[in-house]
Coordinates of C-alpha atoms in Angstrom, one line a residue:
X1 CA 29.4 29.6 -23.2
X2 CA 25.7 30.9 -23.3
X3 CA 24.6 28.2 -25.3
X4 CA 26.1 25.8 -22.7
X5 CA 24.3 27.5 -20.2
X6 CA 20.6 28.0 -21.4
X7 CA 21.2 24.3 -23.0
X8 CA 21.6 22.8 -19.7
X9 CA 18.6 22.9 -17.9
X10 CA 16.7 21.3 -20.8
X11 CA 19.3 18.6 -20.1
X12 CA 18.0 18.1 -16.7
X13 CA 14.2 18.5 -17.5
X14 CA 14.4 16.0 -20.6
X15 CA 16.3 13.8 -18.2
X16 CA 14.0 14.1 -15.2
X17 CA 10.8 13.4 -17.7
X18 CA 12.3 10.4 -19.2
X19 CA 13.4 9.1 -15.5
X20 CA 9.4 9.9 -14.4
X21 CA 8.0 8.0 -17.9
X22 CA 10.5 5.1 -16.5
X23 CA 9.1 5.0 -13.5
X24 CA 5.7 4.8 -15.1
X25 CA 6.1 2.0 -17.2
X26 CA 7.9 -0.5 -14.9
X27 CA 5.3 -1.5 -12.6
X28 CA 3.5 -3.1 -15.5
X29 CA 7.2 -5.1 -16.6
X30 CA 7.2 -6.6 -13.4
X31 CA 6.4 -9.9 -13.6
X32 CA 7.5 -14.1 -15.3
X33 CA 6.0 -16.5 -17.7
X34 CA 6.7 -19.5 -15.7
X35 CA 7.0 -18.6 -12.2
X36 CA 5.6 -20.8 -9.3
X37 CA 3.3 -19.0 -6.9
X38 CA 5.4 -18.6 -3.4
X39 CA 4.5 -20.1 -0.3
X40 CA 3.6 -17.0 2.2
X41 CA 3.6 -19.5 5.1
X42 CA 6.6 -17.4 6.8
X43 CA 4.7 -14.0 6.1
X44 CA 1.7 -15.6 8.0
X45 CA 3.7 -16.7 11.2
X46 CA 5.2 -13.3 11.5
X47 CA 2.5 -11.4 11.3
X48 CA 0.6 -14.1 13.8
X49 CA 3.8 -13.1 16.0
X50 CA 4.4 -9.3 15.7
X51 CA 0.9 -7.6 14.7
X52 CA -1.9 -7.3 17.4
X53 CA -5.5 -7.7 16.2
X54 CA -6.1 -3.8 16.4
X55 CA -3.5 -3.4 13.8
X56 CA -1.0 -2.6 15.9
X57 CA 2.7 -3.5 15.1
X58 CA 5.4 -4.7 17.2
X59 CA 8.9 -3.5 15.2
X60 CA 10.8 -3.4 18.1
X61 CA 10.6 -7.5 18.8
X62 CA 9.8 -8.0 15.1
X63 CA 13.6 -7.1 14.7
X64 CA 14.4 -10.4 16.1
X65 CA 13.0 -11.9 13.1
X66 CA 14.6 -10.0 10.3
X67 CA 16.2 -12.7 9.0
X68 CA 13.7 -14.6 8.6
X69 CA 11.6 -11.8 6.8
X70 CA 14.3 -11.2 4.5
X71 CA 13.9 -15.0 3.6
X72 CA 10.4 -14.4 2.4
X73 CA 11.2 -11.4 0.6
X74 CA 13.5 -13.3 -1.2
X75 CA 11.2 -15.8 -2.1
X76 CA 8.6 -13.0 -3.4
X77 CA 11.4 -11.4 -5.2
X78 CA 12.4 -14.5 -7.2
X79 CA 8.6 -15.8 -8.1
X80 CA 6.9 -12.6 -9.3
X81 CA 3.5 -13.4 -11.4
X82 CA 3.0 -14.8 -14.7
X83 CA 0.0 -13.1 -15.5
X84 CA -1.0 -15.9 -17.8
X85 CA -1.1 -18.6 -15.9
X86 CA -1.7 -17.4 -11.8
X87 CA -5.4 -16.9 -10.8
X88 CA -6.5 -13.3 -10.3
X89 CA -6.5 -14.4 -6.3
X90 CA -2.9 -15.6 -6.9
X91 CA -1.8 -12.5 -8.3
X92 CA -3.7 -10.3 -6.0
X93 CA -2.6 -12.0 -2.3
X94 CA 0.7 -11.9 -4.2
X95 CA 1.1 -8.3 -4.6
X96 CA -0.6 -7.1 -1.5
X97 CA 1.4 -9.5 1.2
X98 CA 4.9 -8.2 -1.0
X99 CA 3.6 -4.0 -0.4
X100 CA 3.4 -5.1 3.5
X101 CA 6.3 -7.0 3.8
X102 CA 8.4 -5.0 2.1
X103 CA 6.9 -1.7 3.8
X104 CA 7.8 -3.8 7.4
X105 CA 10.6 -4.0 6.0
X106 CA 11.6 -0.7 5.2
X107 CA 10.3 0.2 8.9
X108 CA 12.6 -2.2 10.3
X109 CA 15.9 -1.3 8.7
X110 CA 15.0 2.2 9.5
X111 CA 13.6 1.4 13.1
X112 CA 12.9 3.7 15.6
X113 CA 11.1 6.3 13.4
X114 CA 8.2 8.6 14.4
X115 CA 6.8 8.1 10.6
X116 CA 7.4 6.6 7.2
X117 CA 7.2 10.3 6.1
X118 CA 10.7 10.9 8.0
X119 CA 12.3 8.7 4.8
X120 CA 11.5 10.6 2.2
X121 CA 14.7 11.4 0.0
X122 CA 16.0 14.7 0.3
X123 CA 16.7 17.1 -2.0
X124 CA 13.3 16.2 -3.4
X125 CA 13.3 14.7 -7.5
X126 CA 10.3 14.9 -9.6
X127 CA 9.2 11.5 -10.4
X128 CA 11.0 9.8 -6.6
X129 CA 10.1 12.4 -4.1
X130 CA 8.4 10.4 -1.9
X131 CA 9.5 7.0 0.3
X132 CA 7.0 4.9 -1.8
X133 CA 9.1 6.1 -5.3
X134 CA 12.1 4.9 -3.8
X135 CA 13.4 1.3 -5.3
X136 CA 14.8 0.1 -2.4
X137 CA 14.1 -4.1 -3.5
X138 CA 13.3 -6.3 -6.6
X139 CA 10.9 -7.9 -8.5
X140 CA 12.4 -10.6 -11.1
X141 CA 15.7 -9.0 -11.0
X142 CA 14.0 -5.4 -11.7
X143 CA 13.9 -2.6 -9.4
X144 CA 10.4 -1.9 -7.7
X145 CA 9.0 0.2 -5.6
X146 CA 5.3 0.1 -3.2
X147 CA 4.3 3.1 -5.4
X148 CA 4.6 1.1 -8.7
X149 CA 3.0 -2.1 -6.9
X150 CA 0.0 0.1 -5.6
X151 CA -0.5 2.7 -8.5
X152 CA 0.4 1.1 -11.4
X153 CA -0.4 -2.5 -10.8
X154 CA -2.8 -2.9 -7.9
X155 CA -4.9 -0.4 -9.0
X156 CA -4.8 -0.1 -12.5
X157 CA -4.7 -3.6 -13.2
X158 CA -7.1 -5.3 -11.3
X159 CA -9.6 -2.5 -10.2
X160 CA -10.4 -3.9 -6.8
X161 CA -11.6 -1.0 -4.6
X162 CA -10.9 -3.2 -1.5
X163 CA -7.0 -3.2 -1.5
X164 CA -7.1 0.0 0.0
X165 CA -8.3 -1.5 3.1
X166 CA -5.8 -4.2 3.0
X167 CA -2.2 -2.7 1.9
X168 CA -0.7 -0.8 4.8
X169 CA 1.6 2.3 4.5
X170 CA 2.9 1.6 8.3
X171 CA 0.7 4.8 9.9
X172 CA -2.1 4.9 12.3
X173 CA -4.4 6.1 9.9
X174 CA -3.9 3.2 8.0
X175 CA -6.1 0.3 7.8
X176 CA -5.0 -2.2 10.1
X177 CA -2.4 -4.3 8.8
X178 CA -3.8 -8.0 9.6
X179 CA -2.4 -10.5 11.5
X180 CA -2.0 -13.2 8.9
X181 CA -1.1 -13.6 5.2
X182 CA -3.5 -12.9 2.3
X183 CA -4.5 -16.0 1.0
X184 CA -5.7 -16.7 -2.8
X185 CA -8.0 -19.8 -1.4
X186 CA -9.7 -16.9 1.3
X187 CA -8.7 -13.4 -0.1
X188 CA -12.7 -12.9 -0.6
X189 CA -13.5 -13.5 2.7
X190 CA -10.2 -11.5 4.0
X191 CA -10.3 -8.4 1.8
X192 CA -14.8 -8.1 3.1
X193 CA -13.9 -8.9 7.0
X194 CA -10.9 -5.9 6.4
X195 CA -13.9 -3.8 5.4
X196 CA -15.8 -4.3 7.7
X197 CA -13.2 -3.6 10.7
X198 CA -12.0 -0.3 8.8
X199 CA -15.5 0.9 8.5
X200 CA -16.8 0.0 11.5
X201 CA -14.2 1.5 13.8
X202 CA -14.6 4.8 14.8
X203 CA -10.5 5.3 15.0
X204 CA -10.6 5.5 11.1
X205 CA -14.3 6.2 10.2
X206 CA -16.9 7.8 12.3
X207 CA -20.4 7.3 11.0
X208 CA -23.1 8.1 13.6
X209 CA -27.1 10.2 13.1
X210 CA -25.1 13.5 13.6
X211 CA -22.0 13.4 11.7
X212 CA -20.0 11.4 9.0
X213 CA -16.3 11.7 9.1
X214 CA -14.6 9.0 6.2
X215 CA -10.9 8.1 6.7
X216 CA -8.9 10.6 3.9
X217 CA -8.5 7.4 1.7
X218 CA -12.4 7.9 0.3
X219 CA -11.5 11.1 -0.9
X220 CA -7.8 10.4 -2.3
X221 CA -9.1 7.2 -3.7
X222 CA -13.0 7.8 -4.5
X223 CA -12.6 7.0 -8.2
X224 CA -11.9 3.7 -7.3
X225 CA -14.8 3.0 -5.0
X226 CA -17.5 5.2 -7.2
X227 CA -16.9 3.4 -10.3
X228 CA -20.2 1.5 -10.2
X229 CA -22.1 3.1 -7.3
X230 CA -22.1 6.3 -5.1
X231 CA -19.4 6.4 -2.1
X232 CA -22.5 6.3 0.1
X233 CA -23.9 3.4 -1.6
X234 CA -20.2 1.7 -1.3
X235 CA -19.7 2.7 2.7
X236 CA -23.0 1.6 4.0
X237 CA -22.2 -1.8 1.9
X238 CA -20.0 -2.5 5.3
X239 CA -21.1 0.3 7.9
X240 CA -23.1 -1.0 11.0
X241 CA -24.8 2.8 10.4
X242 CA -25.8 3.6 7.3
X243 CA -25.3 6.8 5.6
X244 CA -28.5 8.3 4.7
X245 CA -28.8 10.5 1.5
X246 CA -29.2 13.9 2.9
X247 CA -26.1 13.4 5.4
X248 CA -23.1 15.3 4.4
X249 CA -19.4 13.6 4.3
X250 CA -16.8 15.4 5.5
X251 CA -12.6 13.4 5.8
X252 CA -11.0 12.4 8.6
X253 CA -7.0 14.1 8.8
X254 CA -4.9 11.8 8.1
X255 CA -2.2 10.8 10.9
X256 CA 1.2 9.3 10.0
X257 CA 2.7 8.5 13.1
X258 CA 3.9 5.2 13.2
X259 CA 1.6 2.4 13.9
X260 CA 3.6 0.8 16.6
X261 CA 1.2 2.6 19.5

């Protein structure tokens, strides 16, 4: 009876790390030799409907169109990259328009909320204690989640500093989510122009003579945008004000609330 008892929480921990090294492995699984690259023609009309220019997101009306959302997801879900034969544009205006969609869509089966925070899981896990760990849709018939698309495949695999101005985790802090679909044919020209909005707008980044104030998302992130050059050297690549060298960056807090206001 001891042994059953001091035996049993190594149980749980072995089983709790193994679930986390799961976790850590499938977002580089997820994908088909094969696969066609989806049309995100619906994506693009919805979010020409529901999403204001600021960035601002109409769930309440965008309900109507659930349906309709739930046909492009399905078309994302059953056409996830081949690696081999999709352009890194392909792949890239993939994954990004699925972390939106899907996040909308997560908003919108939980709709009204005050946050994204408020779904967390409770009791709290190791490994999926956090709304973005939960694998609540599929990729190629495997379960997903925006963590594993962000962390371990958006960032690790293409090392493009300026997703983090285009995914959007569905707060007001967020960079705006934009109001049309990520296109491989125009991503360049989509992913700079998001830039230079996040940057430039003092509601996420205020850069003036007296004071510099980044969004959090420079200091979560800053490995990612100091790989080749300084964060200064990085921000003033899109800032209307440049950051000299003896000014002193301090982070914005970060607000969840919903970005529906």
């Amino acid at each position: 009876m001891i042994f059953k008892w001091n035996f049993f929480p190594w149980m749980v921990i072995s089983f709790l790390l193994i679930l986390i090294g799961v976790n850590a492995c499938q977002g580089q699984l997820l994908g088909e030799e094969g696969s066609q690259v989806p049309s995100h023609k619906i994506w693009d009309e919805l979010l020409n409907k529901y999403v204001h220019k600021n960035g601002i997101v109409d769930y309440e009306n965008f309900q109507q169109d659930s349906i309709l959302l739930g046909d492009y997801l399905n078309l994302v879900s059953q056409n996830p990259p081949d690696r081999n034969q999709w352009s890194r544009e392909e792949q890239l205006a993939y994954w990004i328009n699925a972390y939106n969609a899907f996040t909308v869509k997560l908003i919108l089966d939980h709709y009204p909320i005050e946050s994204i925070k408020d779904l967390h899981p409770f009791p709290y896990i190791p490994g999926i204690n956090s709304v973005w760990h939960l694998e609540f849709f599929e990729i190629g018939g495997k379960p997903a989640s925006l963590d594993q698309i962000e962390h371990k495949i958006l960032r690790k695999e293409f090392e493009e500093p300026r997703i983090h101005f285009a995914i959007n985790c569905a707060s007001y802090s967020c960079p705006p989510l934009r109001p049309e679909a990520y296109q491989a044919g125009k991503l360049d020209m989509q992913l700079e122009h998001q830039g230079l909005l996040f940057i430039n707008n003092p509601k996420w980044n205020i850069i003036d003579r007296e004071d510099v104030k980044l969004s959090s998302i420079f200091k979560w992130f800053k490995e990612d945008f100091t790989k080749n050059k300084s964060l200064k050297e990085f921000v003033n690549q899109y800032s209307e004000n440049k950051i000299k060298k003896s000014q002193n960056i301090s982070f914005l807090d970060y607000d969840w609330s919903l970005n529906d206001h």
